[in-house]
Amino acid sequence: MKKLIDLIQEELVKAFTAAEMDPSYARVSVSNRPDLCEYQCNGAMAAAKAYHKAPIQLAEAVVEKVTDHSVIGEIEAVKPGFINLKINPEFLADYLSKMQNDEDLSVEKAKNPKTIIVDYGGANVAKPLHVGHLRSAIIGESIKRMGRFMGHNMIGDVHLGDWGLQMGLIITELQERHPELVYFDESFTGEYPEEAPFTISELEEIYPCASGKSKEDEDYKKRALEATRELQQGRRGYRAIWKHIMNVSVADLKKNYGNLDVHFDLWMGESDAQEYIPDMVDYLKDNGYAHYDQGALVVDVKEETDTKEIPPCMILKSDGAALYDTTDLATIIQRMKLYKPDEICYLADKRQELHFVQCFRCARKAKLVNDDTVLSFIGFGTMNGKDGKPFKTREGGVMRLEKLVGDIQNEMFQKISENNTMDEEEAKETAKMVALSAIKYGDLSNQASKDYIFDIKKFSEVVGKTGPYVLYTYLRVAKILKNETYTENLTDSIYNIQDRNLRLKLLAFNEAVWNACNLRLPSYIASYIYELCVLLNTFYQNNHINGLEDEIKKNDWLSVLSLANRILFDLLNLLGMEIPSIM
Ligand code: ARG
């Protein structure tokens, strides 16, 4: 169904044209004076100069030309030249009824669904998932769900960092500790054991230990680099260790992401792109895209219009090793071959922007993608602590994700157990959902590109712009609906101001979700959700449905509430928030 604002605009375009004015002035927006009108158009003000007339004269001329009142109920020109509009209540009821009767709430879906790969998560294997990866998971999951909601074929890929120096470090440390392991015996030709020579907790201890040593011991670092190189070149024993590391870590990562309710369609990583590198290197060389510069193979990507220096894309280091650019470019080739995406959308810390600019330019220049393949980057800001510095543990270390989420869940569990009579299992489940809602809503209500302050106390409040407030509102409405019988049906009576404001908000859903999804702004959805919840609470506090004698009114109100909760349900899902059955 068409968005309401477009329908109003269409009417005004006709009126502006009939009044012999340029229809581009017919822009409509939601009123910033809801006490006076619902929508407004300021086009007459803007047009005054061009037509050498007083704005009010032009506004009146436009108003006169609006003769069809099926959508626009009332229209008025007011000084100095605003055009104020109110929706025809019959149309409003009709529009809301259509939403009610449509499974998709009458949202306009994409006309040409696209295949879009979302590259998010980006966890590094064998290194613990830390809070820096939290934003990628939360925002990426939401972007993926929004695309899907609009009807696109969204493919989420975790794109693990699984081929870097951390692997060489672990191999080196493992050899220090257990030189007798068969993996280090180069003459060994048999089958390697199926069981990994370490558990996940050992692995988590090995990496920081090795990483610390490499910073202090030059020779150790050299050995780790060499091990990385040999792994990448295919040394059998190292590949076997690598497989063990992968199995153990990926199982753990799946559990961690699962706990966040973040789900990937593909569990691919940097290592999967390796087989594409040799051919890519030849191709780039043979076609003159790449050249050697001080021993390194590079592709120039600067452009004349650049205002700052864009260094070349690094394809191979002088020792022949592959780099971050190399892997991302090879992954583009792999994705084009396997999935033929219309777009690849990347999520990463905004400090990685230059890397993506370089890769995108190189991919285009070297025609690794089609001319119309979209490559996009969503860079997010840093999650800061209350001191405004990147979020740390109390001891000053990087907070591990599992610990962070666990701590918040425990806190919620305490709160819930104090105020409720749920059994422990249920309280735990509820605590988990509420904690995640606090974290996710706290993140997504900010614009992704901005840094934000991770203030879990504030995020966990049941009042204000928080996840728990939103869940609470939903459950409160759900409870009313559960205890009443009604039929989903709306008349065109509007009974009071809270009723009207709520219905108008529902009417704006289509536009809000459409904008948020197409502009990829989960924060728009978070705002709409909050505004809707405020209106729902105001409505609920002022209008007691329980015991209402007017059956029609009662049914109307229950229908409005039911529609509102359906909208909330869908939107919460777009933010990746689960709803508990009680709170
Ligand atoms: N593993 C990287 C990191 O931890 C993020 C990967 C982002 N995606 C990509 N295709 N480069 O910073």
Coordinates of C-alpha atoms and ligand atoms in Angstrom, one line a residue:
M1 CA 0.0 0.0 0.0
K2 CA 1.2 3.5 -0.8
K3 CA 2.6 5.5 2.1
L4 CA 0.3 8.0 3.5
I5 CA 2.7 10.9 3.0
D6 CA 3.0 10.0 -0.7
L7 CA -0.8 10.0 -1.0
I8 CA -1.0 13.5 0.5
Q9 CA 1.8 14.7 -1.6
E10 CA 0.1 13.5 -4.8
E11 CA -2.9 15.6 -3.9
L12 CA -0.8 18.6 -3.3
V13 CA 1.2 18.1 -6.5
K14 CA -2.1 18.3 -8.3
A15 CA -3.1 21.4 -6.5
F16 CA 0.2 23.2 -7.0
T17 CA 0.1 22.4 -10.7
A18 CA -3.5 23.6 -10.9
A19 CA -2.5 26.8 -9.2
E20 CA 0.2 27.1 -11.9
M21 CA 3.1 26.6 -9.5
D22 CA 6.0 24.2 -9.8
P23 CA 4.9 20.9 -8.2
S24 CA 8.4 20.5 -6.6
Y25 CA 7.1 22.9 -4.0
A26 CA 4.5 20.5 -2.9
R27 CA 6.6 18.8 -0.2
V28 CA 4.7 17.5 2.8
S29 CA 6.0 16.7 6.3
V30 CA 4.6 15.6 9.6
S31 CA 3.4 18.7 11.4
N32 CA 5.6 20.1 14.0
R33 CA 2.5 21.7 15.6
P34 CA 0.3 18.6 16.2
D35 CA -2.1 20.8 18.2
L36 CA -2.9 22.6 14.9
C37 CA -2.7 20.1 12.2
E38 CA -1.4 16.6 11.4
Y39 CA 0.7 17.3 8.3
Q40 CA 2.0 20.5 6.8
C41 CA 3.4 21.9 3.6
N42 CA 5.7 24.9 3.6
G43 CA 6.0 25.1 -0.2
A44 CA 4.1 28.4 -0.6
M45 CA 6.7 30.1 1.7
A46 CA 9.5 28.7 -0.4
A47 CA 7.8 29.7 -3.7
A48 CA 7.1 33.3 -2.7
K49 CA 10.4 34.6 -4.1
A50 CA 10.1 32.8 -7.4
Y51 CA 6.6 34.0 -8.0
H52 CA 6.9 37.5 -6.5
K53 CA 3.8 37.1 -4.4
A54 CA 3.0 37.0 -0.7
P55 CA 3.3 33.4 0.6
I56 CA -0.2 33.5 2.0
Q57 CA -1.6 34.4 -1.4
L58 CA 0.1 31.4 -2.9
A59 CA -1.0 29.1 -0.1
E60 CA -4.6 30.2 -0.5
A61 CA -4.4 29.6 -4.2
V62 CA -3.2 26.0 -3.6
V63 CA -5.8 25.3 -0.9
E64 CA -8.6 26.5 -3.3
K65 CA -7.5 23.9 -5.8
V66 CA -7.8 20.9 -3.5
T67 CA -11.2 19.6 -4.3
D68 CA -10.9 15.9 -3.6
H69 CA -11.2 15.4 0.2
S70 CA -11.0 11.7 0.3
V71 CA -7.5 11.7 1.8
I72 CA -7.0 15.3 3.0
G73 CA -10.0 16.0 5.2
E74 CA -9.3 19.6 6.1
I75 CA -6.8 22.0 4.5
E76 CA -6.2 25.5 5.5
A77 CA -3.8 28.4 4.5
V78 CA -2.5 30.2 7.6
K79 CA -0.3 33.2 7.9
P80 CA 2.4 33.8 6.9
G81 CA 1.9 31.1 4.3
F82 CA 1.8 27.6 5.8
I83 CA -0.6 25.0 4.5
N84 CA -2.0 22.9 7.3
L85 CA -3.6 19.6 6.7
K86 CA -5.7 17.1 8.5
I87 CA -6.5 13.5 7.4
N88 CA -10.0 12.5 6.5
P89 CA -11.0 10.3 9.5
E90 CA -12.8 7.9 7.2
F91 CA -9.6 7.5 5.2
L92 CA -7.7 7.0 8.4
A93 CA -9.9 4.2 9.5
D94 CA -9.9 2.6 6.1
Y95 CA -6.1 2.7 5.9
L96 CA -5.7 1.3 9.4
S97 CA -8.2 -1.5 8.6
K98 CA -6.2 -2.4 5.5
M99 CA -3.1 -2.6 7.7
Q100 CA -5.0 -4.8 10.1
N101 CA -6.1 -7.2 7.4
D102 CA -2.7 -7.5 5.8
E103 CA -0.1 -9.9 7.1
D104 CA 2.6 -7.5 6.2
L105 CA 0.8 -4.5 7.7
S106 CA 0.6 -3.1 4.2
V107 CA 4.3 -2.2 4.0
E108 CA 5.5 -1.4 0.5
K109 CA 8.0 -4.1 -0.3
A110 CA 11.0 -3.7 -2.6
K111 CA 9.8 -3.7 -6.2
N112 CA 13.0 -5.4 -7.4
P113 CA 14.3 -7.6 -4.7
K114 CA 18.1 -7.7 -4.6
T115 CA 20.6 -10.3 -3.3
I116 CA 22.6 -8.5 -0.7
I117 CA 25.5 -10.0 1.3
V118 CA 25.9 -8.4 4.7
D119 CA 29.5 -8.9 6.1
Y120 CA 29.2 -8.4 9.8
G121 CA 30.4 -10.0 13.0
G122 CA 34.0 -10.2 11.9
A123 CA 35.1 -12.1 15.0
N124 CA 38.7 -13.3 15.0
V125 CA 39.1 -17.0 15.6
A126 CA 41.1 -18.0 18.7
K127 CA 40.9 -14.5 20.1
P128 CA 38.0 -14.0 22.4
L129 CA 35.0 -12.1 21.1
H130 CA 35.3 -8.6 22.7
V131 CA 32.9 -5.7 23.0
G132 CA 34.3 -4.2 19.8
H133 CA 32.6 -7.0 18.0
L134 CA 29.3 -6.4 19.8
R135 CA 28.3 -3.4 17.7
S136 CA 29.0 -5.2 14.4
A137 CA 26.8 -8.1 15.5
I138 CA 24.0 -5.9 16.8
I139 CA 23.9 -3.4 14.0
G140 CA 24.6 -6.0 11.3
E141 CA 21.9 -8.3 12.5
S142 CA 19.4 -5.4 12.4
I143 CA 20.5 -4.3 8.9
K144 CA 20.0 -7.9 7.7
R145 CA 16.6 -8.2 9.2
M146 CA 15.5 -4.9 7.8
G147 CA 16.5 -5.9 4.3
R148 CA 14.7 -9.1 4.6
F149 CA 11.6 -7.3 5.8
M150 CA 11.6 -5.3 2.7
G151 CA 11.8 -8.5 0.6
H152 CA 15.4 -8.6 -0.3
N153 CA 17.5 -11.8 -0.3
M154 CA 19.8 -11.0 2.5
I155 CA 22.8 -13.3 3.1
G156 CA 24.6 -12.7 6.4
D157 CA 28.3 -13.8 6.5
V158 CA 30.3 -13.7 9.7
H159 CA 33.6 -13.4 7.8
L160 CA 35.8 -14.7 10.5
G161 CA 39.4 -13.4 10.9
D162 CA 40.8 -16.9 10.7
W163 CA 44.0 -16.7 8.8
G164 CA 46.2 -14.2 10.5
L165 CA 49.1 -13.9 12.8
Q166 CA 47.1 -15.2 15.8
M167 CA 47.2 -18.6 14.2
G168 CA 51.0 -18.5 14.0
L169 CA 51.2 -17.3 17.6
I170 CA 49.2 -20.2 18.8
I171 CA 51.2 -22.7 16.8
T172 CA 54.4 -21.3 18.2
E173 CA 53.2 -21.3 21.8
L174 CA 51.9 -24.9 21.4
Q175 CA 55.3 -26.0 20.1
E176 CA 57.0 -24.3 23.1
R177 CA 54.8 -26.3 25.5
H178 CA 54.5 -29.6 23.7
P179 CA 57.3 -30.0 21.2
E180 CA 56.6 -33.7 21.2
L181 CA 53.2 -33.3 19.5
V182 CA 53.1 -35.1 16.2
Y183 CA 52.0 -31.9 14.4
F184 CA 55.5 -30.6 14.7
D185 CA 57.2 -33.7 13.3
E186 CA 57.8 -32.8 9.6
S187 CA 58.6 -36.4 8.7
F188 CA 55.2 -37.6 9.9
T189 CA 52.9 -38.7 7.1
G190 CA 50.1 -40.5 8.9
E191 CA 46.7 -39.3 10.0
Y192 CA 46.6 -36.6 12.7
P193 CA 44.5 -37.2 15.8
E194 CA 40.9 -36.2 15.6
E195 CA 40.9 -34.8 19.1
A196 CA 42.2 -31.3 19.5
P197 CA 45.3 -31.0 21.8
F198 CA 43.6 -28.2 23.7
T199 CA 40.2 -27.1 25.0
I200 CA 38.6 -23.7 24.4
S201 CA 39.6 -22.4 27.8
E202 CA 43.2 -23.5 27.1
L203 CA 43.1 -21.9 23.7
E204 CA 41.9 -18.7 25.3
E205 CA 44.8 -18.7 27.7
I206 CA 47.3 -19.6 25.0
Y207 CA 46.6 -16.7 22.7
P208 CA 47.1 -13.8 25.1
C209 CA 50.2 -15.5 26.5
A210 CA 51.7 -15.9 23.0
S211 CA 50.7 -12.4 22.0
G212 CA 52.4 -11.0 25.2
K213 CA 55.6 -13.0 24.5
S214 CA 55.8 -11.8 20.9
K215 CA 55.7 -8.2 22.0
E216 CA 58.7 -8.7 24.2
D217 CA 60.7 -11.4 22.4
E218 CA 61.8 -10.5 18.8
D219 CA 62.8 -14.1 18.1
Y220 CA 59.5 -15.4 19.3
K221 CA 57.7 -13.0 17.1
K222 CA 59.8 -14.0 14.1
R223 CA 59.0 -17.7 14.7
A224 CA 55.3 -16.8 14.9
L225 CA 55.4 -14.9 11.6
E226 CA 57.2 -17.8 10.0
A227 CA 54.7 -20.3 11.4
T228 CA 51.9 -18.1 9.9
R229 CA 53.6 -18.1 6.6
E230 CA 54.1 -21.8 6.6
L231 CA 50.5 -22.4 7.6
Q232 CA 49.4 -20.3 4.7
Q233 CA 51.8 -22.1 2.3
G234 CA 50.2 -25.4 3.4
R235 CA 52.5 -27.1 5.9
R236 CA 50.5 -30.3 6.8
G237 CA 51.0 -30.3 10.6
Y238 CA 50.1 -26.6 10.9
R239 CA 47.0 -27.0 8.8
A240 CA 46.0 -29.8 11.1
I241 CA 46.4 -27.6 14.2
W242 CA 44.6 -24.8 12.4
K243 CA 41.6 -27.2 11.8
H244 CA 41.6 -28.0 15.5
I245 CA 41.7 -24.3 16.4
M246 CA 38.8 -23.7 14.0
N247 CA 36.7 -26.5 15.3
V248 CA 37.1 -25.6 18.9
S249 CA 36.7 -21.8 18.4
V250 CA 33.9 -21.8 15.9
A251 CA 31.8 -24.0 18.2
D252 CA 32.3 -21.4 20.9
L253 CA 31.6 -18.5 18.6
K254 CA 28.4 -20.1 17.4
K255 CA 27.3 -20.4 21.0
N256 CA 28.3 -16.8 21.8
Y257 CA 26.5 -15.3 18.8
G258 CA 23.5 -17.6 19.4
N259 CA 23.3 -16.2 22.9
L260 CA 23.1 -12.8 21.4
D261 CA 20.3 -14.0 19.1
V262 CA 22.5 -13.2 16.1
H263 CA 22.5 -15.7 13.3
F264 CA 24.6 -16.0 10.2
D265 CA 23.7 -17.8 7.0
L266 CA 27.4 -18.2 6.2
W267 CA 30.2 -19.1 8.4
M268 CA 33.0 -18.2 6.0
G269 CA 36.2 -16.5 6.8
E270 CA 39.4 -15.0 5.4
S271 CA 40.8 -18.5 4.9
D272 CA 38.1 -19.4 2.5
A273 CA 39.2 -16.8 0.1
Q274 CA 42.8 -18.0 0.0
E275 CA 42.3 -20.3 -3.0
Y276 CA 41.3 -17.3 -5.1
I277 CA 44.4 -15.3 -4.4
P278 CA 47.0 -16.8 -6.8
D279 CA 44.6 -16.3 -9.8
M280 CA 43.7 -12.9 -8.6
V281 CA 47.4 -11.9 -8.4
D282 CA 48.0 -13.1 -12.0
Y283 CA 45.0 -11.4 -13.3
L284 CA 45.9 -8.1 -11.7
K285 CA 49.4 -8.3 -13.0
D286 CA 48.5 -9.5 -16.5
N287 CA 46.0 -6.8 -17.0
G288 CA 48.2 -4.0 -15.9
Y289 CA 46.2 -3.1 -12.8
A290 CA 48.9 -4.0 -10.4
H291 CA 52.6 -3.0 -10.4
Y292 CA 55.6 -3.5 -8.1
D293 CA 56.5 -0.7 -5.8
Q294 CA 59.6 -1.2 -3.6
G295 CA 59.1 -5.0 -3.8
A296 CA 55.4 -4.9 -2.9
L297 CA 52.6 -5.6 -5.4
V298 CA 50.1 -2.7 -5.3
V299 CA 47.2 -1.2 -7.2
D300 CA 46.9 2.6 -7.4
V301 CA 43.5 3.7 -6.4
K302 CA 43.8 7.5 -6.0
E303 CA 41.5 9.7 -8.0
E304 CA 41.9 13.3 -9.2
T305 CA 39.1 14.6 -7.1
D306 CA 40.6 13.2 -3.8
T307 CA 41.1 15.9 -1.2
K308 CA 43.2 13.6 0.9
E309 CA 45.9 11.0 0.2
I310 CA 44.5 7.6 -0.7
P311 CA 47.4 5.1 -0.6
P312 CA 47.5 2.2 -3.0
C313 CA 45.9 -1.1 -2.3
M314 CA 48.4 -3.6 -1.1
I315 CA 48.1 -6.9 -2.8
L316 CA 51.3 -8.7 -1.7
K317 CA 54.0 -7.7 0.7
S318 CA 57.6 -7.8 -0.5
D319 CA 58.0 -11.2 1.1
G320 CA 55.0 -12.4 -0.9
A321 CA 52.6 -12.6 2.1
A322 CA 48.9 -11.7 1.6
L323 CA 47.4 -8.8 3.6
Y324 CA 44.0 -7.6 4.8
D325 CA 43.4 -5.9 1.4
T326 CA 44.3 -9.1 -0.4
T327 CA 41.8 -11.2 1.5
D328 CA 39.0 -8.8 1.2
L329 CA 39.5 -8.5 -2.6
A330 CA 39.8 -12.3 -3.0
T331 CA 36.6 -12.6 -0.9
I332 CA 34.8 -10.2 -3.4
I333 CA 35.8 -12.5 -6.2
Q334 CA 34.6 -15.5 -4.3
R335 CA 31.3 -13.9 -3.4
M336 CA 30.7 -12.7 -7.0
K337 CA 31.3 -16.3 -8.2
L338 CA 29.2 -18.1 -5.6
Y339 CA 26.3 -15.7 -4.9
K340 CA 26.2 -13.1 -7.7
P341 CA 25.2 -10.4 -5.2
D342 CA 23.7 -7.1 -6.3
E343 CA 25.4 -5.6 -3.3
I344 CA 27.9 -6.4 -0.6
C345 CA 27.5 -4.4 2.5
Y346 CA 30.3 -4.3 5.2
L347 CA 30.1 -3.5 8.8
A348 CA 33.2 -2.6 10.7
D349 CA 34.6 0.0 13.0
K350 CA 34.6 3.4 11.2
R351 CA 38.4 3.6 11.6
Q352 CA 38.5 0.9 8.9
E353 CA 36.9 3.2 6.4
L354 CA 40.1 3.9 4.4
H355 CA 40.7 0.1 4.0
F356 CA 37.2 -0.3 2.4
V357 CA 37.6 2.8 0.2
Q358 CA 40.8 1.3 -1.2
C359 CA 39.3 -2.2 -1.7
F360 CA 36.1 -0.8 -3.3
R361 CA 38.1 1.3 -5.7
C362 CA 40.4 -1.5 -6.6
A363 CA 37.5 -3.9 -7.1
R364 CA 35.9 -1.4 -9.5
K365 CA 39.0 -0.4 -11.3
A366 CA 40.0 -4.1 -11.9
K367 CA 36.5 -5.1 -12.7
L368 CA 36.2 -7.7 -10.0
V369 CA 32.6 -6.7 -9.7
N370 CA 30.0 -5.7 -12.3
D371 CA 29.5 -2.0 -13.0
D372 CA 26.2 -2.1 -11.2
T373 CA 27.3 -4.1 -8.1
V374 CA 27.0 -1.9 -5.1
L375 CA 29.8 -2.0 -2.5
S376 CA 28.8 -0.3 0.7
F377 CA 30.4 0.3 4.1
I378 CA 28.6 1.0 7.4
G379 CA 31.2 2.3 9.8
F380 CA 30.3 2.3 13.4
G381 CA 31.6 4.4 16.3
T382 CA 33.2 3.3 19.5
M383 CA 31.4 1.9 22.5
N384 CA 32.7 4.1 25.3
G385 CA 32.5 3.8 29.1
K386 CA 31.1 6.5 31.3
D387 CA 34.5 8.2 31.3
G388 CA 34.1 8.7 27.6
K389 CA 37.0 6.4 26.8
P390 CA 36.7 3.0 25.0
F391 CA 34.8 0.6 27.3
K392 CA 37.0 -1.4 29.6
T393 CA 36.6 -3.8 32.5
R394 CA 37.0 -2.5 36.1
E395 CA 40.5 -3.7 36.0
G396 CA 41.2 -1.8 32.9
G397 CA 41.4 -4.7 30.5
V398 CA 39.3 -5.2 27.3
M399 CA 35.9 -6.6 28.4
R400 CA 35.1 -10.0 27.0
L401 CA 31.7 -10.1 25.4
E402 CA 30.6 -13.3 27.2
K403 CA 31.5 -11.8 30.5
L404 CA 29.8 -8.5 29.8
V405 CA 26.5 -10.1 28.7
G406 CA 26.7 -12.6 31.6
D407 CA 27.1 -9.8 34.1
I408 CA 24.2 -7.9 32.8
Q409 CA 22.0 -11.0 32.7
N410 CA 22.9 -11.8 36.3
E411 CA 22.0 -8.3 37.4
M412 CA 18.6 -8.5 35.6
F413 CA 18.1 -11.9 37.1
Q414 CA 18.5 -10.4 40.6
K415 CA 16.1 -7.6 39.8
I416 CA 13.5 -10.0 38.4
S417 CA 13.8 -12.5 41.2
E418 CA 13.2 -9.8 43.7
N419 CA 10.0 -8.5 42.2
N420 CA 8.5 -11.7 40.7
T421 CA 7.3 -15.1 41.6
M422 CA 8.6 -16.8 38.5
D423 CA 10.4 -20.1 38.8
E424 CA 14.1 -19.9 38.4
E425 CA 14.3 -21.3 34.9
E426 CA 11.7 -18.8 33.7
A427 CA 13.4 -15.9 35.5
K428 CA 16.7 -16.8 33.9
E429 CA 15.1 -16.9 30.4
T430 CA 13.4 -13.6 31.0
A431 CA 16.5 -12.0 32.4
K432 CA 18.4 -13.0 29.3
M433 CA 15.9 -11.4 27.0
V434 CA 15.6 -8.2 29.0
A435 CA 19.3 -7.9 29.3
L436 CA 19.8 -8.2 25.6
S437 CA 17.0 -5.8 24.9
A438 CA 18.8 -3.3 27.2
I439 CA 22.1 -3.8 25.3
K440 CA 20.6 -3.8 21.8
Y441 CA 18.2 -0.9 22.2
G442 CA 20.9 1.1 24.0
D443 CA 23.1 0.6 21.0
L444 CA 20.6 0.9 18.2
S445 CA 18.9 4.0 19.5
N446 CA 22.1 5.8 18.6
Q447 CA 23.2 6.5 15.1
A448 CA 25.6 3.8 14.2
S449 CA 28.4 6.1 13.0
K450 CA 28.5 7.9 16.4
D451 CA 30.5 6.8 19.4
Y452 CA 28.1 6.1 22.3
I453 CA 28.3 5.7 26.1
F454 CA 27.6 2.2 27.2
D455 CA 25.8 2.9 30.5
I456 CA 24.1 -0.3 31.5
K457 CA 22.4 1.3 34.5
K458 CA 20.7 3.7 32.2
F459 CA 19.9 1.1 29.5
S460 CA 18.3 -1.1 32.1
E461 CA 15.8 1.4 33.5
V462 CA 12.2 0.6 33.0
V463 CA 11.5 4.3 32.2
G464 CA 12.9 6.3 29.4
K465 CA 14.4 5.3 26.0
T466 CA 15.3 1.8 27.0
G467 CA 14.8 -1.7 25.9
P468 CA 13.1 -2.7 29.1
Y469 CA 10.6 0.2 28.8
V470 CA 9.7 -0.9 25.3
L471 CA 9.2 -4.6 26.3
Y472 CA 7.3 -3.5 29.3
T473 CA 4.9 -1.5 27.2
Y474 CA 4.4 -4.3 24.8
L475 CA 3.6 -6.7 27.6
R476 CA 1.2 -4.3 29.3
V477 CA -0.8 -3.9 26.1
A478 CA -0.6 -7.7 25.4
K479 CA -2.1 -8.3 28.8
I480 CA -5.1 -6.1 28.2
L481 CA -5.7 -7.7 24.9
K482 CA -5.4 -11.2 26.3
N483 CA -8.2 -10.5 28.9
E484 CA -10.7 -9.1 26.4
T485 CA -12.6 -10.4 23.5
Y486 CA -12.9 -8.2 20.4
T487 CA -12.9 -8.4 16.6
E488 CA -10.2 -6.6 14.6
N489 CA -12.4 -3.9 13.2
L490 CA -12.1 -0.1 13.3
T491 CA -14.9 2.5 12.8
D492 CA -14.1 6.0 11.8
S493 CA -14.9 7.5 15.2
I494 CA -12.0 9.0 17.0
Y495 CA -12.8 9.5 20.6
N496 CA -10.2 11.8 22.1
I497 CA -6.8 13.2 21.6
Q498 CA -4.8 10.2 22.9
D499 CA -6.8 8.0 20.5
R500 CA -6.2 10.4 17.6
N501 CA -2.4 10.7 18.3
L502 CA -2.1 6.9 18.6
R503 CA -3.9 6.3 15.3
L504 CA -1.8 8.9 13.5
K505 CA 1.3 7.2 14.7
L506 CA 0.1 3.9 13.4
L507 CA -0.6 5.6 10.1
A508 CA 3.0 6.7 9.9
F509 CA 4.4 3.2 10.5
N510 CA 4.6 2.4 6.8
E511 CA 6.7 5.5 6.1
A512 CA 8.9 5.1 9.2
V513 CA 9.8 1.5 8.4
W514 CA 10.3 2.2 4.8
N515 CA 12.7 5.0 5.5
A516 CA 14.6 3.1 8.1
C517 CA 15.0 0.1 6.0
N518 CA 16.0 1.9 2.9
L519 CA 18.4 4.3 4.6
R520 CA 19.6 1.4 6.8
L521 CA 19.0 3.3 10.0
P522 CA 18.0 1.1 12.9
S523 CA 18.0 4.3 15.0
Y524 CA 14.9 5.5 13.1
I525 CA 13.1 2.3 14.1
A526 CA 14.2 2.8 17.7
S527 CA 12.8 6.3 17.7
Y528 CA 9.5 5.3 16.2
I529 CA 9.2 2.4 18.7
Y530 CA 9.9 4.8 21.6
E531 CA 7.4 7.4 20.4
L532 CA 4.8 4.7 19.9
C533 CA 5.4 3.4 23.4
V534 CA 4.9 6.8 24.9
L535 CA 1.6 7.2 23.0
L536 CA 0.5 3.8 24.1
N537 CA 1.3 4.5 27.7
T538 CA -0.5 7.8 27.6
F539 CA -3.5 6.2 25.9
Y540 CA -3.6 3.4 28.4
Q541 CA -3.3 5.7 31.4
N542 CA -6.1 8.0 30.2
N543 CA -8.5 5.5 28.7
H544 CA -9.7 2.7 30.8
I545 CA -10.9 0.0 28.6
N546 CA -11.8 -2.5 31.2
G547 CA -15.5 -2.0 32.1
L548 CA -16.3 0.3 29.1
E549 CA -20.0 0.1 28.3
D550 CA -19.9 1.5 24.8
E551 CA -19.2 -1.8 22.9
I552 CA -18.2 -0.1 19.7
K553 CA -15.8 2.2 21.4
K554 CA -14.3 -0.6 23.3
N555 CA -13.9 -2.7 20.2
D556 CA -12.3 0.2 18.4
W557 CA -9.8 0.8 21.1
L558 CA -8.9 -2.8 21.5
S559 CA -8.4 -3.0 17.7
V560 CA -6.1 0.0 17.8
L561 CA -4.1 -1.5 20.6
S562 CA -3.9 -4.8 18.8
L563 CA -2.6 -3.1 15.7
A564 CA -0.1 -1.1 17.7
N565 CA 1.3 -4.3 19.3
R566 CA 1.6 -6.1 16.0
I567 CA 3.6 -3.1 14.8
L568 CA 5.8 -3.2 17.9
F569 CA 6.3 -6.9 17.5
D570 CA 7.6 -6.5 14.0
L571 CA 9.8 -3.6 14.8
L572 CA 11.3 -5.2 17.8
N573 CA 12.2 -8.1 15.7
L574 CA 13.9 -5.8 13.2
L575 CA 16.1 -4.6 16.0
G576 CA 16.8 -8.3 17.0
M577 CA 14.9 -8.0 20.3
E578 CA 13.1 -10.9 21.7
I579 CA 10.0 -10.5 23.8
P580 CA 9.6 -12.4 27.1
S581 CA 6.2 -13.7 28.0
I582 CA 6.2 -11.8 31.3
M583 CA 8.5 -9.4 33.0
Ligands
ARG1 N1 38.0 -9.3 11.6 C1 38.0 -7.8 11.4 C2 38.2 -7.1 12.8 O1 38.2 -7.8 13.8 C3 36.7 -7.3 10.9 C4 36.3 -7.9 9.5 C5 35.4 -6.9 8.8 N2 35.0 -7.5 7.5 C6 35.8 -7.5 6.4 N3 35.4 -8.0 5.3 N4 37.0 -6.9 6.4 O2 38.5 -6.0 12.8

